[in-house]
Every structure is written in C-alpha cells, then in structure tokens.
PDB file of C-alpha atoms in Angstrom:
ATOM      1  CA  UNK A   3      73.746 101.576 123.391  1.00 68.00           C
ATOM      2  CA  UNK A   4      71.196  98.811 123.185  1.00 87.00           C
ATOM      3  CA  UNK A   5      72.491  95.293 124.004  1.00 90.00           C
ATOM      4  CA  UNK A   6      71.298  93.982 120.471  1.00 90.00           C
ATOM      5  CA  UNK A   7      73.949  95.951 118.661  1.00 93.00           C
ATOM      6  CA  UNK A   8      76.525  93.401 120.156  1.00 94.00           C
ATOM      7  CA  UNK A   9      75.054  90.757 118.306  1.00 95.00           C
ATOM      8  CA  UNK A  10      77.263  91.373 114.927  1.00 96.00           C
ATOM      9  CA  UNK A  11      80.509  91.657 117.007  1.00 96.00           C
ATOM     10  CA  UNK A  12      79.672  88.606 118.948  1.00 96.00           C
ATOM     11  CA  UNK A  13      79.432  86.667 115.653  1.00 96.00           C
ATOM     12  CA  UNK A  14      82.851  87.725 114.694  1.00 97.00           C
ATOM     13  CA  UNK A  15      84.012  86.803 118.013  1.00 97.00           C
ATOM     14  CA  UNK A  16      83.058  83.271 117.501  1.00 97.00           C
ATOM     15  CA  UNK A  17      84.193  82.749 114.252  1.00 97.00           C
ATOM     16  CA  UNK A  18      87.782  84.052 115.497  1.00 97.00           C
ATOM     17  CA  UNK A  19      87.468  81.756 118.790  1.00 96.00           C
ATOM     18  CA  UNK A  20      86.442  78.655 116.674  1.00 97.00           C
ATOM     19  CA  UNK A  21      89.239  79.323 113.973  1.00 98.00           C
ATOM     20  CA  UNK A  22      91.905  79.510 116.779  1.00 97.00           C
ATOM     21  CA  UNK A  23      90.536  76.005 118.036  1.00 96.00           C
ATOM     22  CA  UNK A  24      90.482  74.480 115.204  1.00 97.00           C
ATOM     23  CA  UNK A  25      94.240  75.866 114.194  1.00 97.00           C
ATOM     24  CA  UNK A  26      95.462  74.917 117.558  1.00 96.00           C
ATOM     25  CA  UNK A  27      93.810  72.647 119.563  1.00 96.00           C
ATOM     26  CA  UNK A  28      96.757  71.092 121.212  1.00 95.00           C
ATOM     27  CA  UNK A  29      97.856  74.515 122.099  1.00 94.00           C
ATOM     28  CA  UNK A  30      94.849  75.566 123.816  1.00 90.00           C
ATOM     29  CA  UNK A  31      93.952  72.005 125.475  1.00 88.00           C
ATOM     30  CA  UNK A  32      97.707  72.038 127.170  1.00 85.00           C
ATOM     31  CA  UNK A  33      97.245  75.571 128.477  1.00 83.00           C
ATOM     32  CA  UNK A  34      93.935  74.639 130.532  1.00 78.00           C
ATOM     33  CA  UNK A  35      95.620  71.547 131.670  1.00 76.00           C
ATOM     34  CA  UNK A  36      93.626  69.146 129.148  1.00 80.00           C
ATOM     35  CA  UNK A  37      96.474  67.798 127.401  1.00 81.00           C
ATOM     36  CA  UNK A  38      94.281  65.120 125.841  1.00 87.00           C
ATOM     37  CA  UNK A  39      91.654  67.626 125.000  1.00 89.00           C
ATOM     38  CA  UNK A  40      92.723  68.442 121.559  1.00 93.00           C
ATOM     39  CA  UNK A  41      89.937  66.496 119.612  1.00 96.00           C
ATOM     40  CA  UNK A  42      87.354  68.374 122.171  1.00 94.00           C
ATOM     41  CA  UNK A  43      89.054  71.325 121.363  1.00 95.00           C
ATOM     42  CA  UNK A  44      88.568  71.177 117.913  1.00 97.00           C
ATOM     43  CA  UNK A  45      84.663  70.308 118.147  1.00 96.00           C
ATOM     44  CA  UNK A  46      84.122  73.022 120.179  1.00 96.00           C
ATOM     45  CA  UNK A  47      86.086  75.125 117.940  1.00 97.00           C
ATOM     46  CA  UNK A  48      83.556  73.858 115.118  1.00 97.00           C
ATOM     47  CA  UNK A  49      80.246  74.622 116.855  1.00 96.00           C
ATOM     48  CA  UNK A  50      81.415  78.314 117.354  1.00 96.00           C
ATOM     49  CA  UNK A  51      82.167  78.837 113.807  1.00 97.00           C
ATOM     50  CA  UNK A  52      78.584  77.622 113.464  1.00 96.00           C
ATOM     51  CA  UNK A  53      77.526  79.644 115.765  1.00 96.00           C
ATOM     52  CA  UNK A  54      79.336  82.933 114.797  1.00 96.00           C
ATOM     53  CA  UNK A  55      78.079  82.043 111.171  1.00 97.00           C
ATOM     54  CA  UNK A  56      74.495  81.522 112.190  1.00 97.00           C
ATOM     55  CA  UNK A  57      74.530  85.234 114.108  1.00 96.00           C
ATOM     56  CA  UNK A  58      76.422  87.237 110.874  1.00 97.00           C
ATOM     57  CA  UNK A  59      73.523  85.258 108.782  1.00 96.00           C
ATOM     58  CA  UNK A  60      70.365  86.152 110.831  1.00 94.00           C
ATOM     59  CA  UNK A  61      72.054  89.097 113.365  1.00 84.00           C
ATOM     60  CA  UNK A  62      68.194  89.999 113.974  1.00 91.00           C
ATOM     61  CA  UNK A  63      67.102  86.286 115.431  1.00 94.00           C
ATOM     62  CA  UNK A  64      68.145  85.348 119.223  1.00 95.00           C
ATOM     63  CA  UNK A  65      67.882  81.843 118.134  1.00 95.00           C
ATOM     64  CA  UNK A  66      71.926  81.783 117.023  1.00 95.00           C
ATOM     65  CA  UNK A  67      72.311  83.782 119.864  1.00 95.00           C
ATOM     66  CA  UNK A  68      70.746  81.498 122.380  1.00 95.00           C
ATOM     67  CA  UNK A  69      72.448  78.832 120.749  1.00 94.00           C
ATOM     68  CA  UNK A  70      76.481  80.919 121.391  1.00 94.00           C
ATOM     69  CA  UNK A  71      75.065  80.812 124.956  1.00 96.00           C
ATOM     70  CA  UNK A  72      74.049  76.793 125.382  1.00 95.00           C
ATOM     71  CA  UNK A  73      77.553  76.708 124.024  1.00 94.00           C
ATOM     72  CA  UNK A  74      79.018  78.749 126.592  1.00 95.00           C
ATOM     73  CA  UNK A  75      77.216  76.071 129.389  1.00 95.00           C
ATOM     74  CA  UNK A  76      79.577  72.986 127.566  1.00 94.00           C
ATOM     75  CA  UNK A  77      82.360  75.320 127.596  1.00 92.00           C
ATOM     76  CA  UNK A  78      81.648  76.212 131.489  1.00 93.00           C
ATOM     77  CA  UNK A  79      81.364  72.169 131.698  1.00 92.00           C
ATOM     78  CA  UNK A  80      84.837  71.653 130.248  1.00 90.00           C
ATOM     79  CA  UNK A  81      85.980  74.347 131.692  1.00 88.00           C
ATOM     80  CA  UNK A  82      85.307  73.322 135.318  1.00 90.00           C
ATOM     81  CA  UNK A  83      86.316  69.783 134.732  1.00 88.00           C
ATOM     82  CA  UNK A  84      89.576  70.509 133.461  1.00 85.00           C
ATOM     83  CA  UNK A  85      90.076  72.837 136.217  1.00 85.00           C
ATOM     84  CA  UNK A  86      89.477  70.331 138.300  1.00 87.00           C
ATOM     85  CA  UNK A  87      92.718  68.201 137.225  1.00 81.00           C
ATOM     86  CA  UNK A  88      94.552  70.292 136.954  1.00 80.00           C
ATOM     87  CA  UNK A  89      97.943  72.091 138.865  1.00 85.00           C
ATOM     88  CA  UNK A  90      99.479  75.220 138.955  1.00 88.00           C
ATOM     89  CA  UNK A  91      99.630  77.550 136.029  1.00 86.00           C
ATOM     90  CA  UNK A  92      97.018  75.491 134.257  1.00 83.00           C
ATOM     91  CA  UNK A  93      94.617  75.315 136.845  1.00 86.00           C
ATOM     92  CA  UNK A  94      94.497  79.130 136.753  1.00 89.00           C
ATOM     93  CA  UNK A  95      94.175  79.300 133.147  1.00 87.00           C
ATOM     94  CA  UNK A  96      91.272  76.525 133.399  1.00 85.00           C
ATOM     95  CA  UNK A  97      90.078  78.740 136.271  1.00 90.00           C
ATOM     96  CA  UNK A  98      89.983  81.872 134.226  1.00 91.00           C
ATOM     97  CA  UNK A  99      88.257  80.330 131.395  1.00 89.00           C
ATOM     98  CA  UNK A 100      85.542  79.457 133.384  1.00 91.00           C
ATOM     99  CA  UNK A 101      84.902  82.648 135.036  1.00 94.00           C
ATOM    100  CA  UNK A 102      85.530  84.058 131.347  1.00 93.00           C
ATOM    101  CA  UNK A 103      83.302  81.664 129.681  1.00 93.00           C
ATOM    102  CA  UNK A 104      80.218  82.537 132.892  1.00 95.00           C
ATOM    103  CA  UNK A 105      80.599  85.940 131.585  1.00 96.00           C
ATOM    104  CA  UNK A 106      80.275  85.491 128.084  1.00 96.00           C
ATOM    105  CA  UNK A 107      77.231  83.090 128.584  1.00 97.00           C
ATOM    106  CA  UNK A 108      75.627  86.371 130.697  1.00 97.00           C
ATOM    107  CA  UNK A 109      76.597  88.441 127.957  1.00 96.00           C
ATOM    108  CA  UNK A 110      74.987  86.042 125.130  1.00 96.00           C
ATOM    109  CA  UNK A 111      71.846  85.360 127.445  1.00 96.00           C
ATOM    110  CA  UNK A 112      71.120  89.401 127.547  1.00 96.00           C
ATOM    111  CA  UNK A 113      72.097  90.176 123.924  1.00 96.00           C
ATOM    112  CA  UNK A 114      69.800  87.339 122.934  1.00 96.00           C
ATOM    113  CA  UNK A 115      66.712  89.068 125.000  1.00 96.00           C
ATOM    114  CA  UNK A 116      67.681  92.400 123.337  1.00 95.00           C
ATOM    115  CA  UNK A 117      67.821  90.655 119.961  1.00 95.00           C
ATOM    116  CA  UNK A 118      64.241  89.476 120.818  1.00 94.00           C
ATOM    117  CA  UNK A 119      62.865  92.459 122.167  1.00 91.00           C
ATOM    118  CA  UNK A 120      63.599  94.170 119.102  1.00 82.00           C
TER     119      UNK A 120
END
C-alpha cells in the first residue's frame, strides 16, 4: 500500500474531527482539562474542516496535506499546554492527545511526501 492512498481517508478524518469540535467544544475542552478552551476548540475545529475539505478537493496535492500537518503542530501546542494544567483524569486525556496528535502529524508529514512523490 503506498502512503498516498491515505490521503482521501485523512480528509474524511478531518472533516469528522472538525465537525465534533465545532458540535461540542465545551465537551472536548473539559475532557483535556481546558475548561475555558471552548472558543479554541471551535477554531481548531474550523481549520480541520478546511483542511479535510482542501484534501477531498485536490487528494493529489501535498499542499492540504502539509497544511493537516502544521495543524497538527498547534494542536501538539495546545495539547501540551493544557496538559500542563492540568490534574488527574484530564491530564491523561491532555497527555494522550498529544502523543495522539505527534502521531498524526508523522502520519500527515509522510502521506504528504507520498502525495508529492507521486
């Protein structure tokens, strides 16, 4: 399987991350121990429903791709600081988001190399 086929399913990805921050911001900001994180929430939910549009628009550029992964490095940011507030049960949640989020910006990175191999 070549990395660049996971550029369709990536874009679906962030258009079902993005609609889930924007739905529930509050939700989501509580559970990483941001509680007043629901308006950054929502923003960030914004740019990935940009970015999962711009990848299902153009699924042969790395442009949208590279873009999912500069996203990722805010993400990491917020990530990180919230975990760094935070207590119990949230800080693990804020602590698992960043190590998911690191992952995810690998995964973008590489799929966006395939992309512009191709």
């Amino acid at each position: 399987m070549r990395l660049s086929s996971l550029a369709k399913p990536l874009g679906w990805f962030s258009l079902a991350l993005g609609a889930a921050e924007l739905l529930a911001p509050r939700k989501i900001a509580r559970a990483h121990g941001a509680p007043d994180g629901d308006k950054l929430v929502r923003a960030f939910g914004a740019r990935e429903i940009a970015a999962g549009v711009g990848v299902l628009a153009r699924p042969g550029s790395a442009w949208p791709l590279v873009a999912r992964a500069g996203g990722d490095l805010l993400d990491v940011a917020a990530a990180g600081y919230a975990a760094k507030g935070a207590h119990g049960s949230a800080r693990k949640m804020a602590l698992v988001s960043l190590a998911t989020v690191a992952g995810f910006f690998v995964l973008d990175s590489l799929v966006a190399r395939s992309v512009a191999r191709a």
